[in-house]
PDB file of C-alpha atoms in Angstrom:
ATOM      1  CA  UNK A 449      18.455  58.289  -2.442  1.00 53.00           C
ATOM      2  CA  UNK A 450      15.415  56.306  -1.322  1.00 49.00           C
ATOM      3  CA  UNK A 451      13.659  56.337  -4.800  1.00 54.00           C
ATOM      4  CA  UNK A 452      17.223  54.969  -6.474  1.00 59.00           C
ATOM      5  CA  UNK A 453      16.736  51.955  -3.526  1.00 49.00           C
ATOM      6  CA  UNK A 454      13.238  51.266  -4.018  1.00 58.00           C
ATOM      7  CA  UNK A 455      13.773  50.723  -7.769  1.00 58.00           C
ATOM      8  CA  UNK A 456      16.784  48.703  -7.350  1.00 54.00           C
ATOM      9  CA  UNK A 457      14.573  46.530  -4.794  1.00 52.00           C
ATOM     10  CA  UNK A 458      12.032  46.664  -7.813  1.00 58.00           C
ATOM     11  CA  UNK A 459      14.358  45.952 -10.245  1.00 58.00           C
ATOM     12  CA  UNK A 460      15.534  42.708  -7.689  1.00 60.00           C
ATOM     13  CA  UNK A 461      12.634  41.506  -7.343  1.00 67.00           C
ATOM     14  CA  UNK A 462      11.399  41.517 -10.917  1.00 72.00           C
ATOM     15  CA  UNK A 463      14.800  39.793 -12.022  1.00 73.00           C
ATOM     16  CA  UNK A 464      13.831  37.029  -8.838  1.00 74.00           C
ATOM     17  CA  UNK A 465      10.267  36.213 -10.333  1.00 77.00           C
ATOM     18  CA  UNK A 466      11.816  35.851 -13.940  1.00 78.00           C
ATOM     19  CA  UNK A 467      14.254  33.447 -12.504  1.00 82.00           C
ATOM     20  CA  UNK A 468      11.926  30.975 -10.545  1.00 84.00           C
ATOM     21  CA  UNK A 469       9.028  31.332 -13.599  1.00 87.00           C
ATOM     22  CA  UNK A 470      10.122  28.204 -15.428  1.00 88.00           C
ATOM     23  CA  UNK A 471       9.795  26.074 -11.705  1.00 89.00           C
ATOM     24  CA  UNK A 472       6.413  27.731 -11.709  1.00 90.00           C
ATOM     25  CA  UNK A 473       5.347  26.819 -14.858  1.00 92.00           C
ATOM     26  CA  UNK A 474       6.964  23.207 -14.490  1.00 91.00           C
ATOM     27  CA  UNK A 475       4.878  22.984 -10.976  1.00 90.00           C
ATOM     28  CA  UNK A 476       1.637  24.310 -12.648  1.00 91.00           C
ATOM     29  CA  UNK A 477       1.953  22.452 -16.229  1.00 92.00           C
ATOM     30  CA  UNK A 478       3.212  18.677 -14.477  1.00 90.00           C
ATOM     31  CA  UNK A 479       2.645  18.575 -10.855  1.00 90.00           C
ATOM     32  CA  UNK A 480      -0.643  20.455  -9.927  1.00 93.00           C
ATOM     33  CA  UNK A 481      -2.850  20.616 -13.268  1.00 93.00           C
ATOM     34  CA  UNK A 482      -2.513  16.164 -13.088  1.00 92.00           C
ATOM     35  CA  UNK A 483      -3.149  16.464  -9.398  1.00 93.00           C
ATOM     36  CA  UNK A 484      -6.114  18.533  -9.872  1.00 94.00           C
ATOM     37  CA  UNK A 485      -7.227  16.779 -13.218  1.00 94.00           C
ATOM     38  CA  UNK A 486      -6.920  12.938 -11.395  1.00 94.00           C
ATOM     39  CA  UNK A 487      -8.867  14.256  -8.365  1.00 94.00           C
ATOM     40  CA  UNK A 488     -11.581  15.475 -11.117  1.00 95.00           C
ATOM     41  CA  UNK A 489     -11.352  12.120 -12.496  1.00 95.00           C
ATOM     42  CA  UNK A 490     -12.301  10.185  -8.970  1.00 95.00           C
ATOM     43  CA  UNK A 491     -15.960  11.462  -9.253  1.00 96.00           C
ATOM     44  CA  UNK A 492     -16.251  10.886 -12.933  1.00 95.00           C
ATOM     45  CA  UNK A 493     -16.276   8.092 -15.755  1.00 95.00           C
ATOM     46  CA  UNK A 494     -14.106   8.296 -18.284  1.00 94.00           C
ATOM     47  CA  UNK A 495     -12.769   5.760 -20.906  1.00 91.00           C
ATOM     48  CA  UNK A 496     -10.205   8.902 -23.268  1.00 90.00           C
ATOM     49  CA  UNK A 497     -13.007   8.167 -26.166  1.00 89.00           C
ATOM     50  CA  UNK A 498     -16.316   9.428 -24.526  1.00 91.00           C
ATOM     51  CA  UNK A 499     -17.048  12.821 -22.656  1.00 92.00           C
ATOM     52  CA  UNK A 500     -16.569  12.080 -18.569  1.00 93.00           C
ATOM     53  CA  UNK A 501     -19.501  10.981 -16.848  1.00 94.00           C
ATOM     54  CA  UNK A 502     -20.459  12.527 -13.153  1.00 95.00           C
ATOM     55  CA  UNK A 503     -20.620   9.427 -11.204  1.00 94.00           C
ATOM     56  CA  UNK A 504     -20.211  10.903  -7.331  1.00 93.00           C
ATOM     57  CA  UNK A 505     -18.403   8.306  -5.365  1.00 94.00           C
ATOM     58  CA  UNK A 506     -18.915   5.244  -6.630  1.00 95.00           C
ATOM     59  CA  UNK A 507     -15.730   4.992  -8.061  1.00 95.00           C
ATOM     60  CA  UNK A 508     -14.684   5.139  -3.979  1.00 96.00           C
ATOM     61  CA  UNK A 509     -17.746   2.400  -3.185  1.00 96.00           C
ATOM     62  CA  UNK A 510     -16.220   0.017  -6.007  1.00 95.00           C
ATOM     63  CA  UNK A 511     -12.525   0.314  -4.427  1.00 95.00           C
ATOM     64  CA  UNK A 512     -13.725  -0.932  -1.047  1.00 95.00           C
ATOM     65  CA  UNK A 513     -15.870  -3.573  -2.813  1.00 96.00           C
ATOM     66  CA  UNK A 514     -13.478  -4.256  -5.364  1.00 95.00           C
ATOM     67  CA  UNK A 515     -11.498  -8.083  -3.999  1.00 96.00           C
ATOM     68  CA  UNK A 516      -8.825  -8.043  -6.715  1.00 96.00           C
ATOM     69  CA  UNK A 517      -7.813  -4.378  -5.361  1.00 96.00           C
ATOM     70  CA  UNK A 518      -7.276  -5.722  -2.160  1.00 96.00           C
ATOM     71  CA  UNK A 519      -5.570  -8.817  -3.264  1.00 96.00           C
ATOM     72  CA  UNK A 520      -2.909  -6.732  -4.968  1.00 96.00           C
ATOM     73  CA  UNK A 521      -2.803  -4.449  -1.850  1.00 96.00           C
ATOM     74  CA  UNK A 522      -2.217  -7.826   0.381  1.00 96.00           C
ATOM     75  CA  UNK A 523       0.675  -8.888  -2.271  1.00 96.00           C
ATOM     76  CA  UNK A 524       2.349  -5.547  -1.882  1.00 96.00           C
ATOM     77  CA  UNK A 525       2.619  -6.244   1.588  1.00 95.00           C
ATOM     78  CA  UNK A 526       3.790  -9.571   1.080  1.00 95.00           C
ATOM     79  CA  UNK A 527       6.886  -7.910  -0.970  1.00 96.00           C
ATOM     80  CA  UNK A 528       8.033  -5.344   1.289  1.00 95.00           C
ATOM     81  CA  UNK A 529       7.401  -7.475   4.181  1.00 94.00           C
ATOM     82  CA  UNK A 530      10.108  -9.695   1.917  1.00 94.00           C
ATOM     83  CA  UNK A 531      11.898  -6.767   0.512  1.00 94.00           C
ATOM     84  CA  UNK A 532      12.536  -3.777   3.396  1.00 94.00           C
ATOM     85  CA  UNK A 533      14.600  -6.776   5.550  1.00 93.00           C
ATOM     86  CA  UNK A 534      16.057  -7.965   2.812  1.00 94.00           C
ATOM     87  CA  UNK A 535      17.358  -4.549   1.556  1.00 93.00           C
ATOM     88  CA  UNK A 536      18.573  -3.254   4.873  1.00 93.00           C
ATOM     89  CA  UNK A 537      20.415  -6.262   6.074  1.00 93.00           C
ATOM     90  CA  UNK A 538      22.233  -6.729   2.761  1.00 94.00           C
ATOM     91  CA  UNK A 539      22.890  -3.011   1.712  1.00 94.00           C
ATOM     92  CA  UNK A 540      24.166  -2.461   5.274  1.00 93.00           C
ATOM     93  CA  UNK A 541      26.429  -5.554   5.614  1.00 92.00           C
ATOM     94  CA  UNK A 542      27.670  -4.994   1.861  1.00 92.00           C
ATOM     95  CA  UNK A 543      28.160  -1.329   3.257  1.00 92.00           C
ATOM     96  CA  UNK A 544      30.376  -2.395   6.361  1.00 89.00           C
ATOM     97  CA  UNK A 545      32.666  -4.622   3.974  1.00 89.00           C
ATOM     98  CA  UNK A 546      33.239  -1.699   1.316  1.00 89.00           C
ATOM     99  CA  UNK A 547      33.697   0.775   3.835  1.00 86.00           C
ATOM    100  CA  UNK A 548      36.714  -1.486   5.147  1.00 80.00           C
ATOM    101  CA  UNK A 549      40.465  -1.864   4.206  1.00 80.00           C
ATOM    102  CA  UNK A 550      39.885  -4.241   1.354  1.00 80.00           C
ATOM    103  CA  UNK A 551      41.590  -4.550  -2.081  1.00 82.00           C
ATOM    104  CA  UNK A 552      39.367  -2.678  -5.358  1.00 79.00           C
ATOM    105  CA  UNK A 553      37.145  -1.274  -3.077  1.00 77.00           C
ATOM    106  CA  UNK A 554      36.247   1.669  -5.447  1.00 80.00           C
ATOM    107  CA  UNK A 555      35.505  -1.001  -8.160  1.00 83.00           C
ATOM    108  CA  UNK A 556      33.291  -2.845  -5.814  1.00 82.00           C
ATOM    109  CA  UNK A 557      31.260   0.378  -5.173  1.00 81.00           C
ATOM    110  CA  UNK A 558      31.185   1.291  -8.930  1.00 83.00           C
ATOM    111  CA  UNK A 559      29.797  -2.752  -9.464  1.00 85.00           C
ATOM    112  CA  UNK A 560      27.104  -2.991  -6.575  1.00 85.00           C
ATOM    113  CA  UNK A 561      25.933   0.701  -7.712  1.00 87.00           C
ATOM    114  CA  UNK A 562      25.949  -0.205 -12.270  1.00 86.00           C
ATOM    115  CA  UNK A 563      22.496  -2.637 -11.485  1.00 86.00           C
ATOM    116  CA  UNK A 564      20.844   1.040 -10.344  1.00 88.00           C
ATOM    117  CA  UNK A 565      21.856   2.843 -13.269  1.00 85.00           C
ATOM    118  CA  UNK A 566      20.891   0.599 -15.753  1.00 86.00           C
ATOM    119  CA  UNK A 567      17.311  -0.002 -16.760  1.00 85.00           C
ATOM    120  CA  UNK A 568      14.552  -1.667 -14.738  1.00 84.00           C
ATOM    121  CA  UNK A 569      13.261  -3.480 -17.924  1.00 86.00           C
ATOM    122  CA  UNK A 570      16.499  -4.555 -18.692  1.00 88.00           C
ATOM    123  CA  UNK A 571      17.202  -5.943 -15.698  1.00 90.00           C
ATOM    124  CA  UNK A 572      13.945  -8.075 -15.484  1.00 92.00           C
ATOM    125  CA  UNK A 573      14.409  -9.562 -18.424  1.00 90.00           C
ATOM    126  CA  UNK A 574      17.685 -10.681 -17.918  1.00 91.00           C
ATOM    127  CA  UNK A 575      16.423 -12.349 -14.468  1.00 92.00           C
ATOM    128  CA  UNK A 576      12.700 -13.085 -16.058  1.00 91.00           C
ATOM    129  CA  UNK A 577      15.678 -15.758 -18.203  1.00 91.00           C
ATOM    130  CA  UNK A 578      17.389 -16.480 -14.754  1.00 91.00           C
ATOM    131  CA  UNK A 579      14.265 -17.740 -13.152  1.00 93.00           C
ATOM    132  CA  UNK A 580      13.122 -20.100 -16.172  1.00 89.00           C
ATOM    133  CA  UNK A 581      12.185 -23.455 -14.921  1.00 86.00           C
ATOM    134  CA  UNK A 582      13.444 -25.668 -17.878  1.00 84.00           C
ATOM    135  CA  UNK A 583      16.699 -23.533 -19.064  1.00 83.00           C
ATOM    136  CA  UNK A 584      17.224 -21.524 -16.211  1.00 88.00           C
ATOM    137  CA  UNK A 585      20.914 -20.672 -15.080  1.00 91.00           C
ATOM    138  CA  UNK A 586      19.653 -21.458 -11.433  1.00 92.00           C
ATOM    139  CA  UNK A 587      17.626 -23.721 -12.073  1.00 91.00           C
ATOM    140  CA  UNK A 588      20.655 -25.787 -14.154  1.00 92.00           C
ATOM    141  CA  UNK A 589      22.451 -25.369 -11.403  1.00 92.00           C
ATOM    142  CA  UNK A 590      20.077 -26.945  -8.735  1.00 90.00           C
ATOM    143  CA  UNK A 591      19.591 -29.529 -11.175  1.00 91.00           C
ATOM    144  CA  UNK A 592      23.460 -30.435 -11.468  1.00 91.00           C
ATOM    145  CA  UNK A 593      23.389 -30.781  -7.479  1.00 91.00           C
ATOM    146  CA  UNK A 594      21.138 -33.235  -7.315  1.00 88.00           C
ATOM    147  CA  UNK A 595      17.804 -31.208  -6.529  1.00 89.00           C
ATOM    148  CA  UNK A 596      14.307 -30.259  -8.323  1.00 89.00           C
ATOM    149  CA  UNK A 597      14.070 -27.304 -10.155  1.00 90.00           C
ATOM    150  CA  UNK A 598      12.274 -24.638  -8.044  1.00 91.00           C
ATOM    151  CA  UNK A 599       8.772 -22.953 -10.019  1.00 92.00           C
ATOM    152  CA  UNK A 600      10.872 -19.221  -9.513  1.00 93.00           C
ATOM    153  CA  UNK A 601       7.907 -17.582 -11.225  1.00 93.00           C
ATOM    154  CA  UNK A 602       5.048 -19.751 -12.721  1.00 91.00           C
ATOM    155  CA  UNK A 603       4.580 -21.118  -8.595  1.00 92.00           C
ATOM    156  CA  UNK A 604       2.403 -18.963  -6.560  1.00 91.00           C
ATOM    157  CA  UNK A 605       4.106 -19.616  -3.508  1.00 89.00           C
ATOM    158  CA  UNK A 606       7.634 -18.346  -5.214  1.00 93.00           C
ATOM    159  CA  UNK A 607       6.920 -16.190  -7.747  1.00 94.00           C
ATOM    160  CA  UNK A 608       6.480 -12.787  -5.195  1.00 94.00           C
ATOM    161  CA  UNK A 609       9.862 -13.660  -3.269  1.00 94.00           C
ATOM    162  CA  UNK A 610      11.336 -14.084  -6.847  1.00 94.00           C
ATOM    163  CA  UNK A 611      10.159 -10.645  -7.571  1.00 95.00           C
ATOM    164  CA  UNK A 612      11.453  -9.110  -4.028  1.00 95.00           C
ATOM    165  CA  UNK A 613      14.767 -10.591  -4.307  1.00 94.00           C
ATOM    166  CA  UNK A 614      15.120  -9.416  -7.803  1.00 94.00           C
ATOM    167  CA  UNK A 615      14.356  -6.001  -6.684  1.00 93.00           C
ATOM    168  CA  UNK A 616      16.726  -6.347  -3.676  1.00 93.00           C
ATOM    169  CA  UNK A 617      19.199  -6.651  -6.056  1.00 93.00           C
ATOM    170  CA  UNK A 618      18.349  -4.267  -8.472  1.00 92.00           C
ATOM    171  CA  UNK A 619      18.054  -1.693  -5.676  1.00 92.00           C
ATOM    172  CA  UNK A 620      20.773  -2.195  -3.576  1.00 92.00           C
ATOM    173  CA  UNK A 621      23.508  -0.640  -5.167  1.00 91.00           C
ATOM    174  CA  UNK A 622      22.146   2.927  -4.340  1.00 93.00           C
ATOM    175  CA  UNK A 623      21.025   1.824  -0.211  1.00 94.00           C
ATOM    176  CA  UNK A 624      24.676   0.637  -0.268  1.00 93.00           C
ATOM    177  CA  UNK A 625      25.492   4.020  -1.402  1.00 92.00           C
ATOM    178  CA  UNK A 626      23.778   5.800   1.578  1.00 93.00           C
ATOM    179  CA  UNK A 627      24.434   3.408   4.502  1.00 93.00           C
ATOM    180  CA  UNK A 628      28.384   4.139   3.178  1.00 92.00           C
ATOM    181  CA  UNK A 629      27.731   8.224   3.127  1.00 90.00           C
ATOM    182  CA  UNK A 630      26.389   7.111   7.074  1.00 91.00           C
ATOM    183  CA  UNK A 631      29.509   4.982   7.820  1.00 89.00           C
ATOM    184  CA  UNK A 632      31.834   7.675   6.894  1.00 88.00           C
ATOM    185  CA  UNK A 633      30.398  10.114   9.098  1.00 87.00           C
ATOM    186  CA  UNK A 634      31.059   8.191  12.202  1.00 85.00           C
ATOM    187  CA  UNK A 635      34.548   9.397  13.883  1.00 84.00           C
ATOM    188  CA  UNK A 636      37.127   6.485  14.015  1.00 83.00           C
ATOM    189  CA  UNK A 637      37.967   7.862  17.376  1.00 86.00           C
ATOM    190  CA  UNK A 638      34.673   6.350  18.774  1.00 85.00           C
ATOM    191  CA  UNK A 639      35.872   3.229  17.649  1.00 84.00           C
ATOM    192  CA  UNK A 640      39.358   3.720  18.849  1.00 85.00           C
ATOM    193  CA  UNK A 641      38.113   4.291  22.584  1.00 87.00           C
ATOM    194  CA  UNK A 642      35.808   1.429  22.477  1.00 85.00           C
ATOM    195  CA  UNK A 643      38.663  -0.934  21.644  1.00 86.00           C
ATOM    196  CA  UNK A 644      40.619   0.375  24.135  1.00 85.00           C
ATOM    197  CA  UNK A 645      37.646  -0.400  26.974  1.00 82.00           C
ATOM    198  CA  UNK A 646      37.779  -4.340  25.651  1.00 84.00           C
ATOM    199  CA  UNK A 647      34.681  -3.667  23.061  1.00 83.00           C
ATOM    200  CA  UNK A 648      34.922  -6.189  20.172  1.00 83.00           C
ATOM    201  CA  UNK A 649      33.524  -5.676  16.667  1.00 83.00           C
ATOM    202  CA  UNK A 650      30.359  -7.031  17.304  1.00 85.00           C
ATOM    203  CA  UNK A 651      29.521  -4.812  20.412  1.00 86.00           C
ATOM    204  CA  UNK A 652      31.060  -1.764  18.539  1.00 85.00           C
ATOM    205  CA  UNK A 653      28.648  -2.236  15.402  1.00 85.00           C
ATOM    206  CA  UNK A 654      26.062  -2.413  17.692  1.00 88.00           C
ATOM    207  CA  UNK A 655      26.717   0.458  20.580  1.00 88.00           C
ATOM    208  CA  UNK A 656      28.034   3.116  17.977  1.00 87.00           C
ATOM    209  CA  UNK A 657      27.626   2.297  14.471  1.00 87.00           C
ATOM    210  CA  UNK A 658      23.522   0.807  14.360  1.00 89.00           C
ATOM    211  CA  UNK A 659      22.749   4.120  16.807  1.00 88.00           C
ATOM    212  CA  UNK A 660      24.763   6.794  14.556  1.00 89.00           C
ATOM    213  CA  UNK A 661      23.236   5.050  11.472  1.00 90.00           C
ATOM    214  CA  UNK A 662      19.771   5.495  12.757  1.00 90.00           C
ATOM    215  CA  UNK A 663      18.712   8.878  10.605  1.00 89.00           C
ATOM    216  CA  UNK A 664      20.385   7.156   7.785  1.00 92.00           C
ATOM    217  CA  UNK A 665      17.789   3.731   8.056  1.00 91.00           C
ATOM    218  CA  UNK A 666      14.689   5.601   8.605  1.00 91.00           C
ATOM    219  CA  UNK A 667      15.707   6.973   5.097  1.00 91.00           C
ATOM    220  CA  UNK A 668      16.512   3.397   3.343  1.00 92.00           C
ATOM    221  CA  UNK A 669      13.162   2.295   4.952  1.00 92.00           C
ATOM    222  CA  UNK A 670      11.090   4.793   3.988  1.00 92.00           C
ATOM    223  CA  UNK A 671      12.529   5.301   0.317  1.00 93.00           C
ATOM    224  CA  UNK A 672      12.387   1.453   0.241  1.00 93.00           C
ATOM    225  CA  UNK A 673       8.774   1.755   1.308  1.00 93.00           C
ATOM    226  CA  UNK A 674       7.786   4.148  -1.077  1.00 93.00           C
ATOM    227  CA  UNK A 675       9.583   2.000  -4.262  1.00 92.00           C
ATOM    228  CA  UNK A 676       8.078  -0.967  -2.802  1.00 93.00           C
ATOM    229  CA  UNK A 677       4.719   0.631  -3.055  1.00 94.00           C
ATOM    230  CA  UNK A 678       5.449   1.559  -6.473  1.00 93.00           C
ATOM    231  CA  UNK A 679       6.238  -1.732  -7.549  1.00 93.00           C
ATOM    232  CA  UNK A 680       5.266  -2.157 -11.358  1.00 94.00           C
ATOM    233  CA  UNK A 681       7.727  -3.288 -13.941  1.00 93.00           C
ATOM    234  CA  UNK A 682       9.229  -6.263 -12.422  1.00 92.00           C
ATOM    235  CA  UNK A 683       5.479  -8.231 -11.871  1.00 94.00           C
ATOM    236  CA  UNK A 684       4.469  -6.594 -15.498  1.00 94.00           C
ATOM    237  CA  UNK A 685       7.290  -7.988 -17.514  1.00 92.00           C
ATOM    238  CA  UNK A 686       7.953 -11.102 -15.104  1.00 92.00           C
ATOM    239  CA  UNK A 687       4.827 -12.608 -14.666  1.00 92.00           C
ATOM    240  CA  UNK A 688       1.874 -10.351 -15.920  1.00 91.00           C
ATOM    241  CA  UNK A 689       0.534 -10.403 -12.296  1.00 92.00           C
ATOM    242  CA  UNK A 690       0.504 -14.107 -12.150  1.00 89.00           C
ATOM    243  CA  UNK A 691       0.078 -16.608 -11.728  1.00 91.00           C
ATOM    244  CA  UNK A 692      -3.155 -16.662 -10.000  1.00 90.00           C
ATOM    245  CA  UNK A 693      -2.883 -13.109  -9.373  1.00 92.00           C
ATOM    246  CA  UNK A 694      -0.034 -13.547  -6.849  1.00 93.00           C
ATOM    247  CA  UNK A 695       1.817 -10.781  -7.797  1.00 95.00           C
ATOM    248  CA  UNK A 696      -0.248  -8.549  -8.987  1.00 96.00           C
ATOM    249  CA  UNK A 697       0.479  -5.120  -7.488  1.00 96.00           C
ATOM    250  CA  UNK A 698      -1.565  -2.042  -6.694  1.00 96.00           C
ATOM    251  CA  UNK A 699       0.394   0.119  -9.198  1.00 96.00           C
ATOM    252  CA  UNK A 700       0.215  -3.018 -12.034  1.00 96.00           C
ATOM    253  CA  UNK A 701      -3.644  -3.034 -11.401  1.00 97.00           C
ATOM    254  CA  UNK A 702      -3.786   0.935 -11.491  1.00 96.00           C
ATOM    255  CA  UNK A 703      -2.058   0.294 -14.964  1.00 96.00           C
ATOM    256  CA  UNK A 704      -4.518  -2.430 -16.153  1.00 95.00           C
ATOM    257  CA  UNK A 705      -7.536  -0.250 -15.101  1.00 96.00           C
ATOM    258  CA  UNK A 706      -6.283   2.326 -17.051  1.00 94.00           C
ATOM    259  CA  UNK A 707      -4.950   1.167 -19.915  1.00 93.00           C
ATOM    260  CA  UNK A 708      -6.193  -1.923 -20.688  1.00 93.00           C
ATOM    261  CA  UNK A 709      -9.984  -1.231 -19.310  1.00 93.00           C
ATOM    262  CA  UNK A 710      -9.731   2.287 -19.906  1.00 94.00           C
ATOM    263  CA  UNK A 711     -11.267   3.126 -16.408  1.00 95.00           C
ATOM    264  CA  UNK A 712      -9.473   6.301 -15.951  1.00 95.00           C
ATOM    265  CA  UNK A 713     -11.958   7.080 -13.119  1.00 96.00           C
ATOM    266  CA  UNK A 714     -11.672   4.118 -11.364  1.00 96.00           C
ATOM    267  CA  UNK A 715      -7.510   4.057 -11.957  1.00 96.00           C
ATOM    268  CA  UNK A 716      -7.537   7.460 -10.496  1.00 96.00           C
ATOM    269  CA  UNK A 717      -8.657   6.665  -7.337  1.00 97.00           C
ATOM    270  CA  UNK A 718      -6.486   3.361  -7.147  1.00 97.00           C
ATOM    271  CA  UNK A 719      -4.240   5.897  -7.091  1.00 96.00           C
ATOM    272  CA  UNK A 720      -5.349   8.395  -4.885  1.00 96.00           C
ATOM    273  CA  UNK A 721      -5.710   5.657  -2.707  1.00 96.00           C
ATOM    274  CA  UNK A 722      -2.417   4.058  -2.938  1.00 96.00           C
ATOM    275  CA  UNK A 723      -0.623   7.540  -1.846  1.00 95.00           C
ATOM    276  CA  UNK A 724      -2.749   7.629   1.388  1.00 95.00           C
ATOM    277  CA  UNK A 725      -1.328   4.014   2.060  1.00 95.00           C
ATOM    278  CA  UNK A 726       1.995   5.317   1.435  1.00 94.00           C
ATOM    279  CA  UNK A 727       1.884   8.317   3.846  1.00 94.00           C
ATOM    280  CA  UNK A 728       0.379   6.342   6.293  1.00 94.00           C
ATOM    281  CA  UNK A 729       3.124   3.655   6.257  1.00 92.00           C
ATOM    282  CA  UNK A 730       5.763   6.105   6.378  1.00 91.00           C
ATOM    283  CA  UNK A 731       4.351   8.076   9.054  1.00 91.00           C
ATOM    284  CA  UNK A 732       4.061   4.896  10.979  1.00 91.00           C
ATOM    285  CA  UNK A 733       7.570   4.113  10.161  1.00 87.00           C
ATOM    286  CA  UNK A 734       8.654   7.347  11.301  1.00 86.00           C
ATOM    287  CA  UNK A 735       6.918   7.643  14.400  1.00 86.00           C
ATOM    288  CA  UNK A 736       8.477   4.230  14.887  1.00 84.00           C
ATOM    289  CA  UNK A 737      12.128   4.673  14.068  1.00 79.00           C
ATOM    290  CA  UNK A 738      12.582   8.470  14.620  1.00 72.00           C
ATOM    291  CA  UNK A 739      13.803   8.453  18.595  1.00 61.00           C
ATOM    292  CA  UNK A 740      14.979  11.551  17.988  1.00 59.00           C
ATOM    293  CA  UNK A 741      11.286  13.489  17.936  1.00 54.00           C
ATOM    294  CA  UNK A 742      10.130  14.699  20.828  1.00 49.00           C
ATOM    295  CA  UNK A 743       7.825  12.777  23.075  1.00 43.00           C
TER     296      UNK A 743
END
C-alpha cells in the first residue's frame, strides 16, 4: 500500500516539474541569462563587433562623471513631477464621472481605455502633428482666438510638459480603469449614512472615497512611476531628445549609448542604474503612502 503511494507521489511530482518546465526555461532563456549577461557587461567594453574588453568600473566612474546622464535623469524628474499629478487627478475625476448615473457610460469607458490599446508610436505621431507650430490643430486654434502660437515642442521650456501631457493622455485610459475597479468596491451604504448625517458630496469624496481608494493610488503612483521612468518613445519620435537636450530621457540616452554609440558597457549600467532609481522611488513612495504598514 505504501509503495503504490510513494509512486503515485513520484508519478505527481514528475507530471508537476513537466508542467512548470516551459516557465523555467522562459525565466532562464529571457529573464536571468540578460540579467546576468548586462551585469557582465557593466565591467566590460563592448561595441557587438569586437571581443569585450575588462574595463573594472569605469564604466560606473563615467556614469557619475557623465553631465548629459544626469541631465536626462533631472528631465525625467521634470516629467513625472508633471505627469504622476496630472495622471491621478484626471484618471480619478474621469473615474468619479463614469462611475456615476450618466448616459453611454460603457462607451465612455470603452473610449478613455482605446488610446491604451493602440500603439505608443502611433499615438505620438498623431500628437508629434498636433503640436506643430505652423499647421498645428492647436496651434490653428490659438491662432483663430487671437493669440501666438505656443513652441509645443521645438521650445525648451514646453517641449517636456508637451511630452507629459501627451503621455497623460495616452495613459489614462487604463488608471481610469483601476481607480473605477476601486470605486466599485466601496459599499453605497457608506454613502447612504453619510447623507443621512448632513455630509455633502464634497466631504463624502473626501472622508470615505480618497481613504478606501488609498491601496488603489499607491498602485497608479507607483505603476505611473515606473512608466514614467521608462519614458522612451514619445521624446524619441517627438523631439529626438531636443531641443537642447530638454527631453532627453534616461531610457532614450540608454538607447543612444547603445545603439547609436554602440557602448553596450556603458548602456548597461545606465541601466542598472536606472532600476536602482526606480526601486528607490517606489520604496519612498510606499513608505510614504502605505498607512497601512506597521509603524
Amino acid at each position: 500500500m505504501l509503495g503504490r503511494l510513494r509512486e503515485q507521489y513520484r508519478t505527481s511530482d514528475k507530471a508537476g516539474y513537466v508542467m512548470v518546465l516551459p516557465y523555467i526555461l522562459h525565466f532562464l532563456l529571457f529573464t536571468a541569462y540578460p540579467l546576468v549577461f548586462a551585469f557582465v557587461l557593466v565591467f566590460n567594453r563592448w561595441d557587438i563587433v569586437t571581443p569585450m574588453e575588462f574595463i573594472g568600473i569605469r564604466n560606473i566612474q563615467r556614469l557619475f562623471r557623465d553631465a548629459t546622464f544626469w541631465t536626462a535623469v533631472v528631465n525625467t524628474l521634470r516629467f513625472l513631477a508633471l505627469h504622476i499629478p496630472l495622471q491621478i487627478v484626471l484618471s480619478l475625476l474621469i473615474a468619479v464621472i463614469l462611475n456615476g448615473p450618466i448616459k453611454f457610460r460603457s462607451f465612455f469607458r470603452g473610449a478613455f481605455f482605446l488610446p491604451f490599446v493602440v500603439s505608443g508610436a502611433v499615438v505620438t505621431i498623431l500628437w508629434q502633428q498636433l503640436y506643430s507650430t505652423d499647421a498645428g490643430i492647436l496651434n490653428l486654434v490659438l491662432t483663430r482666438i487671437g493669440m501666438q502660437p505656443v513652441p509645443w515642442l521645438t521650445d525648451p521650456a514646453w517641449a517636456i510638459c508637451s511630452i507629459a501631457i501627451m503621455a497623460t493622455w495616452k495613459n489614462m485610459g487604463f488608471y481610469i480603469v483601476l481607480f473605477l475597479a476601486g470605486l466599485q468596491n466601496v459599499a453605497a451604504e457608506l454613502y447612504e449614512a453619510a447623507s443621512i448625517d448632513g455630509a455633502n458630496r464634497y466631504q463624502q469624496f473626501w472622508r470615505i472615497t480618497l481613504p478606501l481608494l488609498q491601496p488603489v493610488m499607491l498602485l497608479v503612483v507607483i505603476l505611473s512611476t515606473i512608466g514614467g521612468f521608462s519614458l522612451f518613445i514619445e521624446p524619441f519620435v517627438m523631439t529626438g531628445g531636443g531641443p537642447a537636450e530638454s527631453t532627453l530621457s534616461v531610457v532614450l540616452y540608454l538607447y543612444k549609448q547603445a545603439f547609436q554609440f554602440l557602448r553596450m558597457g556603458y548602456a548597461a549600467t545606465i541601466g542598472f542604474a536606472l532600476a536602482i532609481m526606480i526601486f528607490v522611488v517606489t520604496f519612498i513612495q510606499r513608505k510614504l503612502l502605505d498607512t497601512d504598514q506597521p509603524a
